[in-house]
PDB file of C-alpha atoms in Angstrom:
ATOM      1  CA  UNK U   2      56.254-133.280 281.178  1.00 81.00           C
ATOM      2  CA  UNK U   3      55.618-129.466 278.861  1.00 90.00           C
ATOM      3  CA  UNK U   4      53.227-129.747 276.210  1.00 96.00           C
ATOM      4  CA  UNK U   5      54.756-129.227 272.716  1.00 97.00           C
ATOM      5  CA  UNK U   6      53.927-126.414 269.811  1.00 98.00           C
ATOM      6  CA  UNK U   7      55.853-126.086 266.582  1.00 98.00           C
ATOM      7  CA  UNK U   8      56.278-123.393 264.114  1.00 98.00           C
ATOM      8  CA  UNK U   9      56.431-123.185 260.381  1.00 97.00           C
ATOM      9  CA  UNK U  10      57.085-120.311 258.809  1.00 96.00           C
ATOM     10  CA  UNK U  11      57.705-118.869 254.868  1.00 94.00           C
ATOM     11  CA  UNK U  12      61.539-117.729 255.349  1.00 93.00           C
ATOM     12  CA  UNK U  13      61.685-115.754 251.717  1.00 92.00           C
ATOM     13  CA  UNK U  14      59.196-113.024 254.049  1.00 93.00           C
ATOM     14  CA  UNK U  15      60.925-111.126 256.628  1.00 94.00           C
ATOM     15  CA  UNK U  16      57.761-110.942 259.133  1.00 95.00           C
ATOM     16  CA  UNK U  17      57.139-114.266 258.833  1.00 95.00           C
ATOM     17  CA  UNK U  18      60.928-114.773 260.345  1.00 96.00           C
ATOM     18  CA  UNK U  19      60.014-111.849 263.071  1.00 96.00           C
ATOM     19  CA  UNK U  20      56.628-113.660 263.884  1.00 97.00           C
ATOM     20  CA  UNK U  21      58.411-117.122 264.271  1.00 97.00           C
ATOM     21  CA  UNK U  22      60.811-115.998 266.725  1.00 97.00           C
ATOM     22  CA  UNK U  23      58.733-113.648 269.173  1.00 97.00           C
ATOM     23  CA  UNK U  24      56.258-116.575 268.643  1.00 97.00           C
ATOM     24  CA  UNK U  25      58.915-119.324 269.717  1.00 97.00           C
ATOM     25  CA  UNK U  26      60.308-116.840 273.239  1.00 97.00           C
ATOM     26  CA  UNK U  27      56.655-116.219 273.925  1.00 97.00           C
ATOM     27  CA  UNK U  28      55.258-120.348 273.780  1.00 97.00           C
ATOM     28  CA  UNK U  29      58.757-121.245 275.889  1.00 97.00           C
ATOM     29  CA  UNK U  30      58.577-118.555 278.477  1.00 96.00           C
ATOM     30  CA  UNK U  31      54.953-119.748 278.371  1.00 95.00           C
ATOM     31  CA  UNK U  32      56.702-123.337 279.555  1.00 96.00           C
ATOM     32  CA  UNK U  33      56.190-124.764 276.528  1.00 97.00           C
ATOM     33  CA  UNK U  34      58.705-126.803 274.776  1.00 97.00           C
ATOM     34  CA  UNK U  35      58.878-125.330 270.632  1.00 97.00           C
ATOM     35  CA  UNK U  36      60.297-126.700 267.760  1.00 97.00           C
ATOM     36  CA  UNK U  37      60.437-124.864 263.882  1.00 96.00           C
ATOM     37  CA  UNK U  38      60.717-125.707 260.720  1.00 96.00           C
ATOM     38  CA  UNK U  39      60.610-123.472 257.595  1.00 93.00           C
ATOM     39  CA  UNK U  40      57.814-124.440 254.828  1.00 91.00           C
ATOM     40  CA  UNK U  41      61.232-125.471 252.153  1.00 88.00           C
ATOM     41  CA  UNK U  42      60.913-129.138 253.819  1.00 83.00           C
ATOM     42  CA  UNK U  43      57.824-129.968 252.113  1.00 83.00           C
ATOM     43  CA  UNK U  44      58.373-128.383 248.660  1.00 80.00           C
ATOM     44  CA  UNK U  45      59.040-131.405 246.791  1.00 75.00           C
ATOM     45  CA  UNK U  46      60.879-130.220 243.334  1.00 73.00           C
ATOM     46  CA  UNK U  47      60.507-130.185 240.168  1.00 72.00           C
ATOM     47  CA  UNK U  48      62.000-132.694 237.909  1.00 73.00           C
ATOM     48  CA  UNK U  49      63.773-132.300 234.848  1.00 71.00           C
ATOM     49  CA  UNK U  50      64.298-133.862 231.811  1.00 69.00           C
ATOM     50  CA  UNK U  51      67.964-134.599 232.605  1.00 69.00           C
ATOM     51  CA  UNK U  52      65.852-136.270 235.989  1.00 70.00           C
ATOM     52  CA  UNK U  53      62.916-136.772 235.746  1.00 64.00           C
ATOM     53  CA  UNK U  54      62.240-138.563 239.131  1.00 72.00           C
ATOM     54  CA  UNK U  55      62.806-136.223 241.855  1.00 67.00           C
ATOM     55  CA  UNK U  56      61.053-136.922 245.069  1.00 75.00           C
ATOM     56  CA  UNK U  57      60.422-138.217 248.903  1.00 80.00           C
ATOM     57  CA  UNK U  58      58.593-140.315 249.946  1.00 85.00           C
ATOM     58  CA  UNK U  59      55.729-138.844 252.042  1.00 90.00           C
ATOM     59  CA  UNK U  60      56.145-140.576 255.754  1.00 90.00           C
ATOM     60  CA  UNK U  61      59.719-138.908 254.651  1.00 90.00           C
ATOM     61  CA  UNK U  62      58.195-135.086 254.711  1.00 91.00           C
ATOM     62  CA  UNK U  63      57.848-135.235 258.640  1.00 94.00           C
ATOM     63  CA  UNK U  64      60.225-132.796 259.872  1.00 95.00           C
ATOM     64  CA  UNK U  65      61.857-133.417 263.133  1.00 95.00           C
ATOM     65  CA  UNK U  66      60.416-132.823 266.448  1.00 95.00           C
ATOM     66  CA  UNK U  67      56.644-133.063 264.721  1.00 97.00           C
ATOM     67  CA  UNK U  68      54.956-136.107 266.576  1.00 95.00           C
ATOM     68  CA  UNK U  69      51.382-136.997 267.766  1.00 93.00           C
ATOM     69  CA  UNK U  70      53.075-135.603 271.172  1.00 95.00           C
ATOM     70  CA  UNK U  71      52.659-132.285 269.849  1.00 97.00           C
ATOM     71  CA  UNK U  72      49.423-130.031 270.501  1.00 97.00           C
ATOM     72  CA  UNK U  73      48.856-127.804 267.986  1.00 98.00           C
ATOM     73  CA  UNK U  74      51.392-126.258 264.787  1.00 98.00           C
ATOM     74  CA  UNK U  75      51.309-122.447 263.574  1.00 98.00           C
ATOM     75  CA  UNK U  76      52.175-121.728 260.010  1.00 97.00           C
ATOM     76  CA  UNK U  77      52.936-117.941 259.038  1.00 97.00           C
ATOM     77  CA  UNK U  78      53.005-117.442 255.267  1.00 94.00           C
ATOM     78  CA  UNK U  79      50.254-117.948 252.384  1.00 92.00           C
ATOM     79  CA  UNK U  80      48.651-120.594 250.600  1.00 92.00           C
ATOM     80  CA  UNK U  81      51.259-122.161 249.265  1.00 92.00           C
ATOM     81  CA  UNK U  82      53.623-122.720 252.762  1.00 94.00           C
ATOM     82  CA  UNK U  83      50.325-124.047 253.877  1.00 95.00           C
ATOM     83  CA  UNK U  84      49.984-126.452 251.301  1.00 95.00           C
ATOM     84  CA  UNK U  85      53.756-127.473 252.229  1.00 94.00           C
ATOM     85  CA  UNK U  86      53.011-127.471 256.282  1.00 96.00           C
ATOM     86  CA  UNK U  87      50.757-129.874 256.006  1.00 96.00           C
ATOM     87  CA  UNK U  88      52.042-132.561 252.969  1.00 94.00           C
ATOM     88  CA  UNK U  89      54.650-132.218 256.143  1.00 95.00           C
ATOM     89  CA  UNK U  90      52.566-133.363 259.011  1.00 97.00           C
ATOM     90  CA  UNK U  91      50.073-134.725 257.731  1.00 97.00           C
ATOM     91  CA  UNK U  92      51.526-138.124 258.336  1.00 96.00           C
ATOM     92  CA  UNK U  93      51.564-136.858 262.007  1.00 96.00           C
ATOM     93  CA  UNK U  94      48.234-135.802 262.741  1.00 97.00           C
ATOM     94  CA  UNK U  95      49.019-132.473 264.002  1.00 98.00           C
ATOM     95  CA  UNK U  96      46.164-129.401 263.842  1.00 98.00           C
ATOM     96  CA  UNK U  97      47.642-126.364 262.068  1.00 98.00           C
ATOM     97  CA  UNK U  98      46.937-122.566 263.059  1.00 98.00           C
ATOM     98  CA  UNK U  99      47.108-121.303 259.426  1.00 97.00           C
ATOM     99  CA  UNK U 100      47.895-117.853 260.063  1.00 97.00           C
ATOM    100  CA  UNK U 101      47.624-115.018 256.263  1.00 94.00           C
ATOM    101  CA  UNK U 102      51.277-113.318 255.210  1.00 90.00           C
ATOM    102  CA  UNK U 103      50.227-113.106 251.718  1.00 74.00           C
ATOM    103  CA  UNK U 104      47.982-112.251 249.899  1.00 76.00           C
ATOM    104  CA  UNK U 105      44.937-114.212 248.650  1.00 74.00           C
ATOM    105  CA  UNK U 106      45.410-116.318 252.186  1.00 82.00           C
ATOM    106  CA  UNK U 107      42.362-118.346 250.714  1.00 88.00           C
ATOM    107  CA  UNK U 108      43.117-121.822 253.326  1.00 92.00           C
ATOM    108  CA  UNK U 109      44.475-119.605 255.830  1.00 93.00           C
ATOM    109  CA  UNK U 110      41.693-119.088 259.247  1.00 94.00           C
ATOM    110  CA  UNK U 111      43.208-116.001 260.294  1.00 94.00           C
ATOM    111  CA  UNK U 112      45.660-112.035 259.801  1.00 92.00           C
ATOM    112  CA  UNK U 113      48.884-111.553 260.943  1.00 93.00           C
ATOM    113  CA  UNK U 114      46.907-109.074 263.093  1.00 93.00           C
ATOM    114  CA  UNK U 115      44.421-111.382 265.083  1.00 94.00           C
ATOM    115  CA  UNK U 116      47.954-113.527 265.847  1.00 96.00           C
ATOM    116  CA  UNK U 117      47.261-112.602 270.397  1.00 96.00           C
ATOM    117  CA  UNK U 118      43.712-113.391 270.309  1.00 97.00           C
ATOM    118  CA  UNK U 119      43.727-116.186 268.051  1.00 97.00           C
ATOM    119  CA  UNK U 120      47.157-117.907 270.209  1.00 97.00           C
ATOM    120  CA  UNK U 121      45.104-117.440 273.729  1.00 97.00           C
ATOM    121  CA  UNK U 122      42.150-118.710 272.844  1.00 97.00           C
ATOM    122  CA  UNK U 123      44.078-121.654 271.163  1.00 97.00           C
ATOM    123  CA  UNK U 124      46.154-121.754 274.145  1.00 96.00           C
ATOM    124  CA  UNK U 125      43.201-122.330 276.086  1.00 96.00           C
ATOM    125  CA  UNK U 126      42.111-125.249 274.245  1.00 95.00           C
ATOM    126  CA  UNK U 127      39.416-122.799 272.816  1.00 96.00           C
ATOM    127  CA  UNK U 128      38.806-124.600 269.318  1.00 96.00           C
ATOM    128  CA  UNK U 129      37.676-126.611 267.115  1.00 96.00           C
ATOM    129  CA  UNK U 130      39.810-129.134 264.525  1.00 96.00           C
ATOM    130  CA  UNK U 131      37.976-129.540 260.670  1.00 96.00           C
ATOM    131  CA  UNK U 132      39.518-132.270 259.026  1.00 96.00           C
ATOM    132  CA  UNK U 133      40.093-131.894 254.682  1.00 97.00           C
ATOM    133  CA  UNK U 134      40.669-135.023 252.294  1.00 97.00           C
ATOM    134  CA  UNK U 135      44.065-135.176 250.775  1.00 98.00           C
ATOM    135  CA  UNK U 136      45.116-137.370 248.137  1.00 98.00           C
ATOM    136  CA  UNK U 137      47.819-139.525 247.193  1.00 97.00           C
ATOM    137  CA  UNK U 138      49.342-139.657 243.587  1.00 96.00           C
ATOM    138  CA  UNK U 139      52.321-142.370 242.555  1.00 95.00           C
ATOM    139  CA  UNK U 140      53.418-142.308 239.484  1.00 94.00           C
ATOM    140  CA  UNK U 141      53.599-146.896 238.717  1.00 94.00           C
ATOM    141  CA  UNK U 142      55.868-148.234 235.839  1.00 92.00           C
ATOM    142  CA  UNK U 143      57.155-151.233 235.304  1.00 93.00           C
ATOM    143  CA  UNK U 144      55.175-152.339 239.164  1.00 93.00           C
ATOM    144  CA  UNK U 145      56.857-150.351 240.663  1.00 92.00           C
ATOM    145  CA  UNK U 146      56.294-146.527 242.609  1.00 92.00           C
ATOM    146  CA  UNK U 147      58.971-144.202 240.997  1.00 90.00           C
ATOM    147  CA  UNK U 148      57.129-141.085 242.064  1.00 91.00           C
ATOM    148  CA  UNK U 149      54.622-140.197 245.347  1.00 92.00           C
ATOM    149  CA  UNK U 150      52.596-137.042 247.138  1.00 92.00           C
ATOM    150  CA  UNK U 151      51.058-136.120 249.547  1.00 94.00           C
ATOM    151  CA  UNK U 152      47.584-133.681 247.529  1.00 95.00           C
ATOM    152  CA  UNK U 153      45.607-131.576 249.167  1.00 96.00           C
ATOM    153  CA  UNK U 154      44.560-129.360 245.994  1.00 96.00           C
ATOM    154  CA  UNK U 155      44.957-130.782 243.056  1.00 97.00           C
ATOM    155  CA  UNK U 156      46.563-133.162 240.449  1.00 97.00           C
ATOM    156  CA  UNK U 157      47.560-131.324 237.127  1.00 96.00           C
ATOM    157  CA  UNK U 158      48.374-134.044 233.869  1.00 95.00           C
ATOM    158  CA  UNK U 159      49.254-132.138 230.597  1.00 92.00           C
ATOM    159  CA  UNK U 160      50.969-132.270 227.218  1.00 86.00           C
ATOM    160  CA  UNK U 161      54.886-130.292 227.934  1.00 79.00           C
ATOM    161  CA  UNK U 162      54.066-127.581 226.475  1.00 73.00           C
ATOM    162  CA  UNK U 163      50.666-126.821 226.799  1.00 64.00           C
ATOM    163  CA  UNK U 164      49.720-126.586 222.823  1.00 63.00           C
ATOM    164  CA  UNK U 165      48.517-129.796 221.388  1.00 75.00           C
ATOM    165  CA  UNK U 166      45.586-131.981 222.596  1.00 84.00           C
ATOM    166  CA  UNK U 167      46.157-134.908 224.729  1.00 90.00           C
ATOM    167  CA  UNK U 168      44.257-138.093 224.708  1.00 92.00           C
ATOM    168  CA  UNK U 169      43.704-139.742 228.327  1.00 94.00           C
ATOM    169  CA  UNK U 170      41.819-143.365 229.725  1.00 95.00           C
ATOM    170  CA  UNK U 171      40.578-143.342 232.882  1.00 96.00           C
ATOM    171  CA  UNK U 172      39.863-145.998 235.478  1.00 97.00           C
ATOM    172  CA  UNK U 173      37.277-144.055 238.306  1.00 96.00           C
ATOM    173  CA  UNK U 174      37.330-147.160 240.452  1.00 95.00           C
ATOM    174  CA  UNK U 175      35.660-150.804 239.361  1.00 92.00           C
ATOM    175  CA  UNK U 176      33.903-148.973 236.023  1.00 94.00           C
ATOM    176  CA  UNK U 177      34.749-149.063 233.008  1.00 93.00           C
ATOM    177  CA  UNK U 178      37.040-146.692 231.467  1.00 93.00           C
ATOM    178  CA  UNK U 179      36.372-143.273 230.105  1.00 93.00           C
ATOM    179  CA  UNK U 180      38.638-141.725 226.721  1.00 93.00           C
ATOM    180  CA  UNK U 181      38.699-138.182 227.202  1.00 94.00           C
ATOM    181  CA  UNK U 182      40.613-135.121 224.539  1.00 93.00           C
ATOM    182  CA  UNK U 183      41.720-132.467 226.543  1.00 94.00           C
ATOM    183  CA  UNK U 184      44.760-130.504 226.510  1.00 92.00           C
ATOM    184  CA  UNK U 185      45.264-132.069 230.153  1.00 94.00           C
ATOM    185  CA  UNK U 186      43.275-133.447 233.235  1.00 96.00           C
ATOM    186  CA  UNK U 187      42.729-132.307 236.164  1.00 98.00           C
ATOM    187  CA  UNK U 188      41.856-134.599 239.755  1.00 98.00           C
ATOM    188  CA  UNK U 189      40.539-131.981 242.332  1.00 98.00           C
ATOM    189  CA  UNK U 190      39.862-132.863 246.131  1.00 98.00           C
ATOM    190  CA  UNK U 191      36.762-130.692 247.322  1.00 97.00           C
ATOM    191  CA  UNK U 192      39.751-128.323 249.315  1.00 96.00           C
ATOM    192  CA  UNK U 193      41.224-128.172 245.109  1.00 96.00           C
ATOM    193  CA  UNK U 194      37.478-126.996 244.195  1.00 96.00           C
ATOM    194  CA  UNK U 195      38.029-123.725 244.180  1.00 94.00           C
ATOM    195  CA  UNK U 196      41.922-123.760 242.113  1.00 93.00           C
ATOM    196  CA  UNK U 197      42.143-125.044 239.238  1.00 94.00           C
ATOM    197  CA  UNK U 198      39.527-126.528 239.246  1.00 95.00           C
ATOM    198  CA  UNK U 199      37.536-123.827 239.362  1.00 94.00           C
ATOM    199  CA  UNK U 200      39.312-122.031 236.918  1.00 93.00           C
ATOM    200  CA  UNK U 201      38.930-124.857 234.239  1.00 94.00           C
ATOM    201  CA  UNK U 202      34.925-124.945 234.814  1.00 93.00           C
ATOM    202  CA  UNK U 203      34.769-127.773 237.618  1.00 95.00           C
ATOM    203  CA  UNK U 204      31.766-126.965 240.674  1.00 95.00           C
ATOM    204  CA  UNK U 205      32.959-125.378 244.225  1.00 95.00           C
ATOM    205  CA  UNK U 206      32.352-127.932 245.939  1.00 96.00           C
ATOM    206  CA  UNK U 207      31.910-127.974 250.608  1.00 96.00           C
ATOM    207  CA  UNK U 208      34.745-129.278 252.573  1.00 95.00           C
ATOM    208  CA  UNK U 209      32.336-131.777 253.800  1.00 94.00           C
ATOM    209  CA  UNK U 210      31.418-134.105 250.830  1.00 97.00           C
ATOM    210  CA  UNK U 211      33.321-137.427 250.532  1.00 97.00           C
ATOM    211  CA  UNK U 212      33.906-136.913 246.679  1.00 98.00           C
ATOM    212  CA  UNK U 213      36.338-136.161 243.923  1.00 98.00           C
ATOM    213  CA  UNK U 214      36.512-134.835 240.510  1.00 97.00           C
ATOM    214  CA  UNK U 215      38.130-135.355 237.363  1.00 97.00           C
ATOM    215  CA  UNK U 216      37.828-132.315 235.358  1.00 97.00           C
ATOM    216  CA  UNK U 217      39.688-132.463 231.784  1.00 96.00           C
ATOM    217  CA  UNK U 218      41.397-128.984 231.209  1.00 94.00           C
ATOM    218  CA  UNK U 219      39.795-127.540 227.379  1.00 92.00           C
ATOM    219  CA  UNK U 220      38.195-130.702 226.063  1.00 92.00           C
ATOM    220  CA  UNK U 221      38.192-131.215 222.132  1.00 89.00           C
ATOM    221  CA  UNK U 222      34.730-132.670 223.046  1.00 87.00           C
ATOM    222  CA  UNK U 223      31.061-130.807 224.298  1.00 86.00           C
ATOM    223  CA  UNK U 224      30.314-134.308 226.385  1.00 84.00           C
ATOM    224  CA  UNK U 225      33.313-134.489 228.179  1.00 89.00           C
ATOM    225  CA  UNK U 226      32.693-132.297 231.544  1.00 92.00           C
ATOM    226  CA  UNK U 227      33.516-132.753 234.988  1.00 94.00           C
ATOM    227  CA  UNK U 228      32.548-135.848 236.903  1.00 95.00           C
ATOM    228  CA  UNK U 229      32.097-135.261 240.395  1.00 97.00           C
ATOM    229  CA  UNK U 230      32.202-138.834 241.968  1.00 97.00           C
ATOM    230  CA  UNK U 231      32.744-141.078 245.401  1.00 97.00           C
ATOM    231  CA  UNK U 232      36.136-140.538 247.250  1.00 97.00           C
ATOM    232  CA  UNK U 233      36.489-144.090 248.153  1.00 96.00           C
ATOM    233  CA  UNK U 234      36.923-144.913 243.959  1.00 95.00           C
ATOM    234  CA  UNK U 235      40.646-144.743 243.438  1.00 97.00           C
ATOM    235  CA  UNK U 236      41.859-143.679 240.012  1.00 98.00           C
ATOM    236  CA  UNK U 237      43.961-144.725 236.991  1.00 98.00           C
ATOM    237  CA  UNK U 238      45.072-142.446 234.181  1.00 97.00           C
ATOM    238  CA  UNK U 239      46.675-144.491 231.141  1.00 94.00           C
ATOM    239  CA  UNK U 240      48.447-140.944 228.786  1.00 88.00           C
ATOM    240  CA  UNK U 241      47.609-142.772 224.762  1.00 85.00           C
ATOM    241  CA  UNK U 242      50.153-140.750 223.957  1.00 85.00           C
ATOM    242  CA  UNK U 243      53.959-141.289 222.565  1.00 85.00           C
ATOM    243  CA  UNK U 244      55.545-138.475 224.508  1.00 86.00           C
ATOM    244  CA  UNK U 245      55.444-137.669 227.404  1.00 88.00           C
ATOM    245  CA  UNK U 246      53.193-135.753 229.451  1.00 91.00           C
ATOM    246  CA  UNK U 247      54.561-133.174 233.013  1.00 91.00           C
ATOM    247  CA  UNK U 248      52.179-134.524 236.363  1.00 92.00           C
ATOM    248  CA  UNK U 249      52.135-131.233 238.825  1.00 92.00           C
ATOM    249  CA  UNK U 250      50.461-131.425 242.331  1.00 94.00           C
ATOM    250  CA  UNK U 251      49.653-128.240 244.143  1.00 93.00           C
ATOM    251  CA  UNK U 252      51.259-126.433 241.307  1.00 88.00           C
ATOM    252  CA  UNK U 253      54.345-127.436 243.463  1.00 81.00           C
ATOM    253  CA  UNK U 254      55.733-130.748 242.145  1.00 73.00           C
ATOM    254  CA  UNK U 255      55.135-132.792 239.299  1.00 80.00           C
ATOM    255  CA  UNK U 256      57.191-135.169 237.618  1.00 88.00           C
ATOM    256  CA  UNK U 257      57.430-136.498 233.702  1.00 90.00           C
ATOM    257  CA  UNK U 258      55.162-139.003 232.838  1.00 92.00           C
ATOM    258  CA  UNK U 259      56.691-141.974 230.775  1.00 91.00           C
ATOM    259  CA  UNK U 260      53.654-143.466 228.151  1.00 91.00           C
ATOM    260  CA  UNK U 261      54.035-146.339 229.355  1.00 92.00           C
ATOM    261  CA  UNK U 262      53.491-145.298 233.271  1.00 94.00           C
ATOM    262  CA  UNK U 263      50.327-145.182 235.203  1.00 96.00           C
ATOM    263  CA  UNK U 264      49.170-142.159 237.563  1.00 97.00           C
ATOM    264  CA  UNK U 265      47.214-143.433 240.101  1.00 97.00           C
ATOM    265  CA  UNK U 266      45.088-141.882 242.561  1.00 98.00           C
ATOM    266  CA  UNK U 267      43.536-142.381 246.172  1.00 98.00           C
ATOM    267  CA  UNK U 268      42.272-141.514 249.249  1.00 98.00           C
ATOM    268  CA  UNK U 269      45.575-140.496 251.695  1.00 97.00           C
ATOM    269  CA  UNK U 270      44.725-142.096 255.344  1.00 97.00           C
ATOM    270  CA  UNK U 271      46.410-139.233 256.313  1.00 97.00           C
ATOM    271  CA  UNK U 272      43.905-135.209 256.595  1.00 97.00           C
ATOM    272  CA  UNK U 273      44.783-132.380 256.957  1.00 97.00           C
ATOM    273  CA  UNK U 274      43.155-130.914 260.216  1.00 98.00           C
ATOM    274  CA  UNK U 275      42.717-127.612 260.571  1.00 97.00           C
ATOM    275  CA  UNK U 276      42.285-125.871 263.465  1.00 97.00           C
ATOM    276  CA  UNK U 277      39.101-122.863 263.416  1.00 96.00           C
ATOM    277  CA  UNK U 278      38.448-120.931 265.803  1.00 95.00           C
ATOM    278  CA  UNK U 279      34.822-121.044 265.290  1.00 92.00           C
ATOM    279  CA  UNK U 280      32.330-123.318 263.437  1.00 88.00           C
ATOM    280  CA  UNK U 281      33.346-123.359 259.640  1.00 83.00           C
ATOM    281  CA  UNK U 282      31.880-121.156 257.512  1.00 85.00           C
ATOM    282  CA  UNK U 283      32.409-122.634 253.840  1.00 90.00           C
ATOM    283  CA  UNK U 284      29.615-119.687 252.389  1.00 89.00           C
ATOM    284  CA  UNK U 285      31.669-116.560 253.363  1.00 86.00           C
ATOM    285  CA  UNK U 286      35.429-117.642 253.148  1.00 87.00           C
ATOM    286  CA  UNK U 287      34.097-118.077 249.382  1.00 89.00           C
ATOM    287  CA  UNK U 288      32.583-114.839 249.638  1.00 88.00           C
ATOM    288  CA  UNK U 289      34.676-112.539 251.135  1.00 85.00           C
ATOM    289  CA  UNK U 290      37.582-114.085 248.765  1.00 83.00           C
ATOM    290  CA  UNK U 291      35.738-114.759 245.185  1.00 86.00           C
ATOM    291  CA  UNK U 292      33.257-112.677 246.263  1.00 84.00           C
ATOM    292  CA  UNK U 293      30.230-115.476 245.531  1.00 84.00           C
ATOM    293  CA  UNK U 294      26.659-114.601 246.705  1.00 79.00           C
ATOM    294  CA  UNK U 295      27.017-111.207 246.853  1.00 79.00           C
ATOM    295  CA  UNK U 296      24.028-109.256 246.252  1.00 79.00           C
ATOM    296  CA  UNK U 297      23.093-107.611 242.800  1.00 69.00           C
ATOM    297  CA  UNK U 298      22.891-103.611 242.315  1.00 66.00           C
ATOM    298  CA  UNK U 299      20.840-102.686 239.611  1.00 63.00           C
ATOM    299  CA  UNK U 300      22.884 -99.659 237.968  1.00 61.00           C
ATOM    300  CA  UNK U 301      20.641 -96.540 238.554  1.00 63.00           C
ATOM    301  CA  UNK U 302      17.482 -95.337 235.154  1.00 63.00           C
ATOM    302  CA  UNK U 303      18.903 -92.326 235.775  1.00 59.00           C
ATOM    303  CA  UNK U 304      21.478 -90.130 237.277  1.00 57.00           C
ATOM    304  CA  UNK U 305      20.994 -86.514 238.623  1.00 59.00           C
ATOM    305  CA  UNK U 306      23.496 -84.439 237.121  1.00 58.00           C
ATOM    306  CA  UNK U 307      23.753 -80.802 239.477  1.00 57.00           C
TER     307      UNK U 307
END
């Protein structure tokens, strides 16, 4: 039986479409069975006032042909495509080689010009797999799950529009509930700590630390600051507001949360499995993408004019 590979690409980018076809032909010629799909299947969609619930169950997002017999997948796109791809294939446990055809590419392993060498290494089995924590986000109404999504970065809950303060009652595991007054709250994984959580003042967390973090957005109290806690602790959020709120997952999909709803976040049994061509070096990524740890160069005390 021939080995099996998958290709997931951003069909809004002509270069990603072209490279996907090229590598589908190359892998087929090399004796591989190849299944391809776009990243669209992992985009869960936003709700609307007319239809506040719009989602597909987590396990139903796996594309046809992407199963546990698949050796690896190739992702062609930017960070959004990477997030969408793992939302689709994480339940099947498929490791992905992520290739940047976008801009920032914080979650991608290589740039497109390095793809031939990288694929040769992958086909030779010369790679490592790094597992990243994902979380399951659910909206529960009358003890029924009405919305759920697999999340690799963060869940954000805020008022619509984002113009006034909200009140949240938050339970972390068995601990006593806490009350937070803020524009919104973020529950983030270590991977998401360099995304919205970082912009909101949360700490950067290395991917191998088994924690989640809670970050209030523009809190109304100096005592409300980011909290890091074990990812074995589930989180329940109750919005103590008379109006509905908006929840967004990974900046990609969301739904309305009514006053009587409960948002439940817990570590997912599925993880994002990244193919690494060399030992993962998170500090290098921070330096290259975000400029962290660059040496300080003092300004000269005097300048000689010509």
